[in-house]
Amino acid sequence: MRRRFQASDTVLASFLVAALLLVSGVVGTAMAQEVLPSWNDTAAKTRIMDFVKATTAEGGEGYVVPEDRIAVFDNDGTLWSEQPIYFQFAFMLDRVKTLAPEHPEWQAKEPFKSVLAGDPMGVMKGGEKGIMDLAMTTHAGMTTDQFSKIVTDWFASAKHPKTAKPYDEMTFVPMRELLDYLRANGFKTYIVSGGGVEFMRPMTEKMYGIPPEQVVGSTITTEYAIVGDEPVLNRLPKIDFVDDGAGKPSGINKFIGRKPIFVAGNSDGDYEMLRWVTAKGPSFAMIVHHTDAEREVAYDRNSEIGKLDKALDEAERRNWLVVDMKADWKKVFSFEK
Amino acid sequence: MRRRFQASDTVLASFLVAALLLVSGVVGTAMAQEVLPSWNDTAAKTRIMDFVKATTAEGGEGYVVPEDRIAVFDNDGTLWSEQPIYFQFAFMLDRVKTLAPEHPEWQAKEPFKSVLAGDPMGVMKGGEKGIMDLAMTTHAGMTTDQFSKIVTDWFASAKHPKTAKPYDEMTFVPMRELLDYLRANGFKTYIVSGGGVEFMRPMTEKMYGIPPEQVVGSTITTEYAIVGDEPVLNRLPKIDFVDDGAGKPSGINKFIGRKPIFVAGNSDGDYEMLRWVTAKGPSFAMIVHHTDAEREVAYDRNSEIGKLDKALDEAERRNWLVVDMKADWKKVFSFEK
C-alpha cells in the first residue's frame, strides 16, 4: 500500500510526532537533565555554557557548523591526574620491575638500578637520557598488539601511589561531564597529549568515551614485518614525534587537519596549543588550575610536573578561562564521599 | 503535564510510529533506493554486498560492532585517476610555472628547466632527487593556511591533460557510491594515500564526503611560529612521513589506531596494507584493476605509475576481490555520456 503524499498528511504526521513525544516522555526527560552537575554555579560554568549556546544557536552570530566543532583536551593534569608522577612514568617503572628477572644486569646499571631500588625521583634526576633509555626499553621491542595488551593489563592491576585507586578512576569528573556536554552539542572531542598515543588509546574509550582515532599524542616509529606468514607492526626504539609544547599545534594539524574551536589544557606544555586555537575566529580556551590541596594537589609555577606559569600570566589578557578546581568544582574524583 | 510511563504507552507509541512511517512514505522510499547503481550485477558487487550484509546483521556470525567498521581507501588510482601523471605531480608542475617569473634562474637549472620546457617525463627520468627538489620548492616555505588556499585555487582552475575536465570530476563514480554505501551501513571511511595529506584535505569532503580528519597520507614537518602576534604553522622542506608501501600499515596505526576491516587499493603500493588488514578477523579487501582502455586507461604490471603486479599475483590465494573496471562498472566518470 503506497499513497500519494498530501498536505493533510503533513498535518497528521506532525500531530502523531507530537503525541508520540508526549506519550514516551522524551521531552520531559531531556529538559530535566542537569548540565555539568559537578560544576559549581560560578562564572566558569556560565562562560563554558555561554560559548556552547552561542556556537550551537542556528542563525546566531557565533554559530559554528557541527563539522567544525572540534574540541581538544590535554590529558595529563587536564583529564586525569598527573601527580605525584605521570601515569605513563609509573607504567614505565612497573614495567622495569616486571622485566627485571630477565635482566639481572639491571641491578647494577643506571637508570634501572634506581628504578629497582624504588627511587623514581632519582631516575628523574638522572636526566633525559636515562628516562629515554627506560622509555625505549619498556615501550619498544614488541608488536603494537602486544604493547596494547601490556598497557591494558597494567591499567587492570596497577594502583595510584597516593589514592590506591585504579588509574582509570583517577579522572576528573567535571571534565568527563564537560566532554559529554560538548558531544551532546555536536562537538567532536579529541585528546591532544604529550603522552604516548599507544599508551592512551587502549583506555580512552572506556575512560572518556573518546575512540582511538580521536587520540593525538607522541609516537614512536613502527615497522611493518612478516612473522611466519603474519604481518605485524614492530615498535622500534625511535621517537617519531613529540606532541608537546610547540609540537601540539603541529600534531593537531597532522592528525586532525582542521583547527579546533575549543581547547583545554593545564600547563605551559599547552601554551602554544592555546595560542594557536584562539588566534582567530570563534574559540574558547580553558586552563585547569590545580588549586585543591585537599581533594587533589595544589601546584602551578614551581612544579616539576605540569608547570603552569607563562600560560597563567597571559590567561586574562588572552581571555582564557582559568578554572579554579577548588572553587569551581563540586567534586574532583568519582570515589570521593 | 508529565504522566508515569506505562506498558500500554509502549503499545500506543509503537502504533503511532508505524502509522507515521506509512503516512510519510519513509519505508517505501528507503527500500526503493538501488544500491551501487553504477556497478554491473557481477560477482564483484555481490561479494561486496555480502560482506556488508554479514558485518551489519546483528546476531549473525560475521557481525562487527559499528565502531570497528573502519574502511580505508587508497586515493590515486583507487578513488581518482592517476594517469597519465599523479594529480599532485601535475599540481607541482603547474606551481613551478606559476612561480617561475620570480625565479629567472630556473630557466637554466634542472629539474625546473625540464618543467618549464613542458617535459614532465624528462623530470621523472631525472630521478628522485630532482622530484624531491620540485616537491619541496612547491610544497614548503609557506604556512599551512596558505598552502591550503594554493591547493584549493589549483583545483578550481586546473584541467586534466587527457579529458580536459576539472580534476575534481576525475573520481570514479562506482567508488564514490561504494563510500556512500559503506557509510550508510555504519562504516567510517578513510583515505590512506601515499599523496600529501595537506594536498588532499582541502578537497576530500567535497569530492568523497570524507572530512579532513579521516585523511591519512604523507606529511612534511611543520613548525609553530609567531608572525607579528599571530601563531602560524610553517611548512618546512623536510619529509616527516611517507605513507606508501610498508608505510601504510604504520600510517593507519598512527593516525587511526585501530585495524580496518575493509580495504581498497589498486597497486603494489597498497600490498602491505592489504596484507595487514586481512591478516586475521573478518575483513574484506579489493583491488581496482584498470582494465578499461576506452573509458579510462588499461595498465597493471608494466606501468610506471600505479604498478600492479605482486598484489595481483596473490589476490586469488588471499581472497582479495579484483574489480575489473571494464566488466564490473557501468560507468567510470560522471561526465560520461
PDB file of C-alpha atoms in Angstrom, chain B residues 160-294:
ATOM      1  CA  HIS B 160      43.109  17.149 -16.569  1.00  0.00           C
ATOM      2  CA  PRO B 161      45.555  16.764 -19.509  1.00  0.00           C
ATOM      3  CA  LYS B 162      43.587  13.973 -21.185  1.00  0.00           C
ATOM      4  CA  THR B 163      39.911  14.714 -20.506  1.00  0.00           C
ATOM      5  CA  ALA B 164      40.193  18.498 -20.062  1.00  0.00           C
ATOM      6  CA  LYS B 165      37.830  18.125 -17.101  1.00  0.00           C
ATOM      7  CA  PRO B 166      38.475  19.750 -13.708  1.00  0.00           C
ATOM      8  CA  TYR B 167      40.414  17.340 -11.525  1.00  0.00           C
ATOM      9  CA  ASP B 168      37.596  17.070  -9.021  1.00  0.00           C
ATOM     10  CA  GLU B 169      35.479  15.389 -11.713  1.00  0.00           C
ATOM     11  CA  MET B 170      38.139  12.723 -12.249  1.00  0.00           C
ATOM     12  CA  THR B 171      36.836  10.487  -9.469  1.00  0.00           C
ATOM     13  CA  PHE B 172      35.385   7.029 -10.082  1.00  0.00           C
ATOM     14  CA  VAL B 173      31.597   7.087  -9.688  1.00  0.00           C
ATOM     15  CA  PRO B 174      31.317   3.432  -8.564  1.00  0.00           C
ATOM     16  CA  MET B 175      33.861   4.084  -5.818  1.00  0.00           C
ATOM     17  CA  ARG B 176      32.007   7.171  -4.595  1.00  0.00           C
ATOM     18  CA  GLU B 177      28.873   5.018  -4.470  1.00  0.00           C
ATOM     19  CA  LEU B 178      30.809   2.401  -2.505  1.00  0.00           C
ATOM     20  CA  LEU B 179      31.896   5.063   0.032  1.00  0.00           C
ATOM     21  CA  ASP B 180      28.259   6.168   0.412  1.00  0.00           C
ATOM     22  CA  TYR B 181      27.053   2.591   0.714  1.00  0.00           C
ATOM     23  CA  LEU B 182      29.587   1.764   3.434  1.00  0.00           C
ATOM     24  CA  ARG B 183      28.768   4.929   5.363  1.00  0.00           C
ATOM     25  CA  ALA B 184      25.044   4.188   5.120  1.00  0.00           C
ATOM     26  CA  ASN B 185      25.909   0.888   6.808  1.00  0.00           C
ATOM     27  CA  GLY B 186      27.745   2.452   9.708  1.00  0.00           C
ATOM     28  CA  PHE B 187      31.277   2.305   8.299  1.00  0.00           C
ATOM     29  CA  LYS B 188      33.693   5.171   8.901  1.00  0.00           C
ATOM     30  CA  THR B 189      35.518   5.791   5.619  1.00  0.00           C
ATOM     31  CA  TYR B 190      39.161   6.898   5.482  1.00  0.00           C
ATOM     32  CA  ILE B 191      41.636   7.713   2.760  1.00  0.00           C
ATOM     33  CA  VAL B 192      45.079   6.147   3.233  1.00  0.00           C
ATOM     34  CA  SER B 193      47.216   7.502   0.438  1.00  0.00           C
ATOM     35  CA  GLY B 194      50.838   7.997  -0.497  1.00  0.00           C
ATOM     36  CA  GLY B 195      49.810  11.509  -1.523  1.00  0.00           C
ATOM     37  CA  GLY B 196      50.384  14.523   0.676  1.00  0.00           C
ATOM     38  CA  VAL B 197      47.793  14.793   3.390  1.00  0.00           C
ATOM     39  CA  GLU B 198      47.520  18.562   3.000  1.00  0.00           C
ATOM     40  CA  PHE B 199      47.147  18.254  -0.765  1.00  0.00           C
ATOM     41  CA  MET B 200      44.067  16.054  -0.315  1.00  0.00           C
ATOM     42  CA  ARG B 201      42.336  17.506   2.740  1.00  0.00           C
ATOM     43  CA  PRO B 202      41.014  20.722   1.172  1.00  0.00           C
ATOM     44  CA  MET B 203      39.125  18.604  -1.412  1.00  0.00           C
ATOM     45  CA  THR B 204      38.103  15.292   0.136  1.00  0.00           C
ATOM     46  CA  GLU B 205      34.897  16.448   1.814  1.00  0.00           C
ATOM     47  CA  LYS B 206      33.546  17.857  -1.431  1.00  0.00           C
ATOM     48  CA  MET B 207      34.797  15.016  -3.629  1.00  0.00           C
ATOM     49  CA  TYR B 208      34.107  12.000  -1.419  1.00  0.00           C
ATOM     50  CA  GLY B 209      32.251  13.139   1.672  1.00  0.00           C
ATOM     51  CA  ILE B 210      35.404  12.362   3.683  1.00  0.00           C
ATOM     52  CA  PRO B 211      36.328  15.037   6.274  1.00  0.00           C
ATOM     53  CA  PRO B 212      39.961  16.192   6.759  1.00  0.00           C
ATOM     54  CA  GLU B 213      40.391  14.196   9.961  1.00  0.00           C
ATOM     55  CA  GLN B 214      39.735  10.974   8.029  1.00  0.00           C
ATOM     56  CA  VAL B 215      42.557  11.502   5.558  1.00  0.00           C
ATOM     57  CA  VAL B 216      45.837   9.683   6.232  1.00  0.00           C
ATOM     58  CA  GLY B 217      48.742  10.487   3.947  1.00  0.00           C
ATOM     59  CA  SER B 218      52.353  11.529   3.620  1.00  0.00           C
ATOM     60  CA  THR B 219      53.369  14.532   5.699  1.00  0.00           C
ATOM     61  CA  ILE B 220      56.077  17.138   5.767  1.00  0.00           C
ATOM     62  CA  THR B 221      57.292  18.672   9.015  1.00  0.00           C
ATOM     63  CA  THR B 222      55.534  21.803  10.214  1.00  0.00           C
ATOM     64  CA  GLU B 223      56.896  24.290  12.703  1.00  0.00           C
ATOM     65  CA  TYR B 224      54.979  26.582  15.031  1.00  0.00           C
ATOM     66  CA  ALA B 225      55.990  30.231  14.790  1.00  0.00           C
ATOM     67  CA  ILE B 226      54.693  33.636  15.829  1.00  0.00           C
ATOM     68  CA  VAL B 227      54.392  36.128  12.977  1.00  0.00           C
ATOM     69  CA  GLY B 228      53.559  39.563  14.352  1.00  0.00           C
ATOM     70  CA  ASP B 229      51.389  38.385  17.221  1.00  0.00           C
ATOM     71  CA  GLU B 230      49.772  35.600  15.233  1.00  0.00           C
ATOM     72  CA  PRO B 231      50.682  31.927  15.679  1.00  0.00           C
ATOM     73  CA  VAL B 232      51.087  30.018  12.415  1.00  0.00           C
ATOM     74  CA  LEU B 233      52.413  26.658  11.258  1.00  0.00           C
ATOM     75  CA  ASN B 234      55.171  26.885   8.664  1.00  0.00           C
ATOM     76  CA  ARG B 235      55.671  24.044   6.221  1.00  0.00           C
ATOM     77  CA  LEU B 236      59.344  23.064   6.242  1.00  0.00           C
ATOM     78  CA  PRO B 237      61.171  21.433   3.308  1.00  0.00           C
ATOM     79  CA  LYS B 238      61.542  18.200   5.254  1.00  0.00           C
ATOM     80  CA  ILE B 239      59.700  14.913   4.794  1.00  0.00           C
ATOM     81  CA  ASP B 240      58.054  13.765   8.029  1.00  0.00           C
ATOM     82  CA  PHE B 241      56.401  10.509   6.960  1.00  0.00           C
ATOM     83  CA  VAL B 242      55.911   8.596   3.710  1.00  0.00           C
ATOM     84  CA  ASP B 243      52.565   6.840   3.737  1.00  0.00           C
ATOM     85  CA  ASP B 244      53.233   4.334   0.978  1.00  0.00           C
ATOM     86  CA  GLY B 245      54.002   0.608   0.752  1.00  0.00           C
ATOM     87  CA  ALA B 246      55.039  -0.703   4.163  1.00  0.00           C
ATOM     88  CA  GLY B 247      54.366   2.820   5.488  1.00  0.00           C
ATOM     89  CA  LYS B 248      50.612   2.421   5.037  1.00  0.00           C
ATOM     90  CA  PRO B 249      50.015  -0.007   7.917  1.00  0.00           C
ATOM     91  CA  SER B 250      52.171   2.278  10.108  1.00  0.00           C
ATOM     92  CA  GLY B 251      50.166   5.283   8.938  1.00  0.00           C
ATOM     93  CA  ILE B 252      46.875   3.584   9.766  1.00  0.00           C
ATOM     94  CA  ASN B 253      48.168   2.568  13.175  1.00  0.00           C
ATOM     95  CA  LYS B 254      49.471   6.072  13.885  1.00  0.00           C
ATOM     96  CA  PHE B 255      46.510   8.111  12.677  1.00  0.00           C
ATOM     97  CA  ILE B 256      43.555   5.779  13.253  1.00  0.00           C
ATOM     98  CA  GLY B 257      44.827   3.459  15.938  1.00  0.00           C
ATOM     99  CA  ARG B 258      42.678   0.507  15.074  1.00  0.00           C
ATOM    100  CA  LYS B 259      42.709  -2.083  12.347  1.00  0.00           C
ATOM    101  CA  PRO B 260      40.245  -1.522   9.493  1.00  0.00           C
ATOM    102  CA  ILE B 261      38.001  -4.342   8.298  1.00  0.00           C
ATOM    103  CA  PHE B 262      37.617  -3.065   4.744  1.00  0.00           C
ATOM    104  CA  VAL B 263      40.436  -2.016   2.418  1.00  0.00           C
ATOM    105  CA  ALA B 264      40.578  -0.921  -1.209  1.00  0.00           C
ATOM    106  CA  GLY B 265      43.702  -0.317  -3.264  1.00  0.00           C
ATOM    107  CA  ASN B 266      44.899  -0.592  -6.840  1.00  0.00           C
ATOM    108  CA  SER B 267      48.674  -1.053  -6.875  1.00  0.00           C
ATOM    109  CA  ASP B 268      51.604  -2.778  -5.231  1.00  0.00           C
ATOM    110  CA  GLY B 269      51.931   0.355  -3.077  1.00  0.00           C
ATOM    111  CA  ASP B 270      48.849  -0.985  -1.302  1.00  0.00           C
ATOM    112  CA  TYR B 271      50.171  -4.545  -0.918  1.00  0.00           C
ATOM    113  CA  GLU B 272      51.307  -4.293   2.719  1.00  0.00           C
ATOM    114  CA  MET B 273      48.084  -2.510   3.687  1.00  0.00           C
ATOM    115  CA  LEU B 274      46.050  -5.283   2.045  1.00  0.00           C
ATOM    116  CA  ARG B 275      48.088  -7.931   3.853  1.00  0.00           C
ATOM    117  CA  TRP B 276      47.837  -6.204   7.229  1.00  0.00           C
ATOM    118  CA  VAL B 277      44.097  -5.548   7.092  1.00  0.00           C
ATOM    119  CA  THR B 278      43.267  -9.087   6.005  1.00  0.00           C
ATOM    120  CA  ALA B 279      45.656 -10.865   8.380  1.00  0.00           C
ATOM    121  CA  LYS B 280      43.017 -12.008  10.865  1.00  0.00           C
ATOM    122  CA  GLY B 281      39.403 -11.500  11.826  1.00  0.00           C
ATOM    123  CA  PRO B 282      36.568 -10.636   9.456  1.00  0.00           C
ATOM    124  CA  SER B 283      37.829  -8.421   6.656  1.00  0.00           C
ATOM    125  CA  PHE B 284      37.363  -7.567   3.037  1.00  0.00           C
ATOM    126  CA  ALA B 285      39.988  -6.438   0.533  1.00  0.00           C
ATOM    127  CA  MET B 286      39.544  -5.265  -3.029  1.00  0.00           C
ATOM    128  CA  ILE B 287      41.847  -4.195  -5.824  1.00  0.00           C
ATOM    129  CA  VAL B 288      40.678  -1.825  -8.552  1.00  0.00           C
ATOM    130  CA  HIS B 289      42.140  -3.318 -11.745  1.00  0.00           C
ATOM    131  CA  HIS B 290      42.472  -0.748 -14.528  1.00  0.00           C
ATOM    132  CA  THR B 291      41.243  -2.783 -17.492  1.00  0.00           C
ATOM    133  CA  ASP B 292      39.290  -0.181 -19.413  1.00  0.00           C
ATOM    134  CA  ALA B 293      41.367   1.456 -22.165  1.00  0.00           C
ATOM    135  CA  GLU B 294      38.320   3.117 -23.622  1.00  0.00           C
TER     136      GLU B 294
END
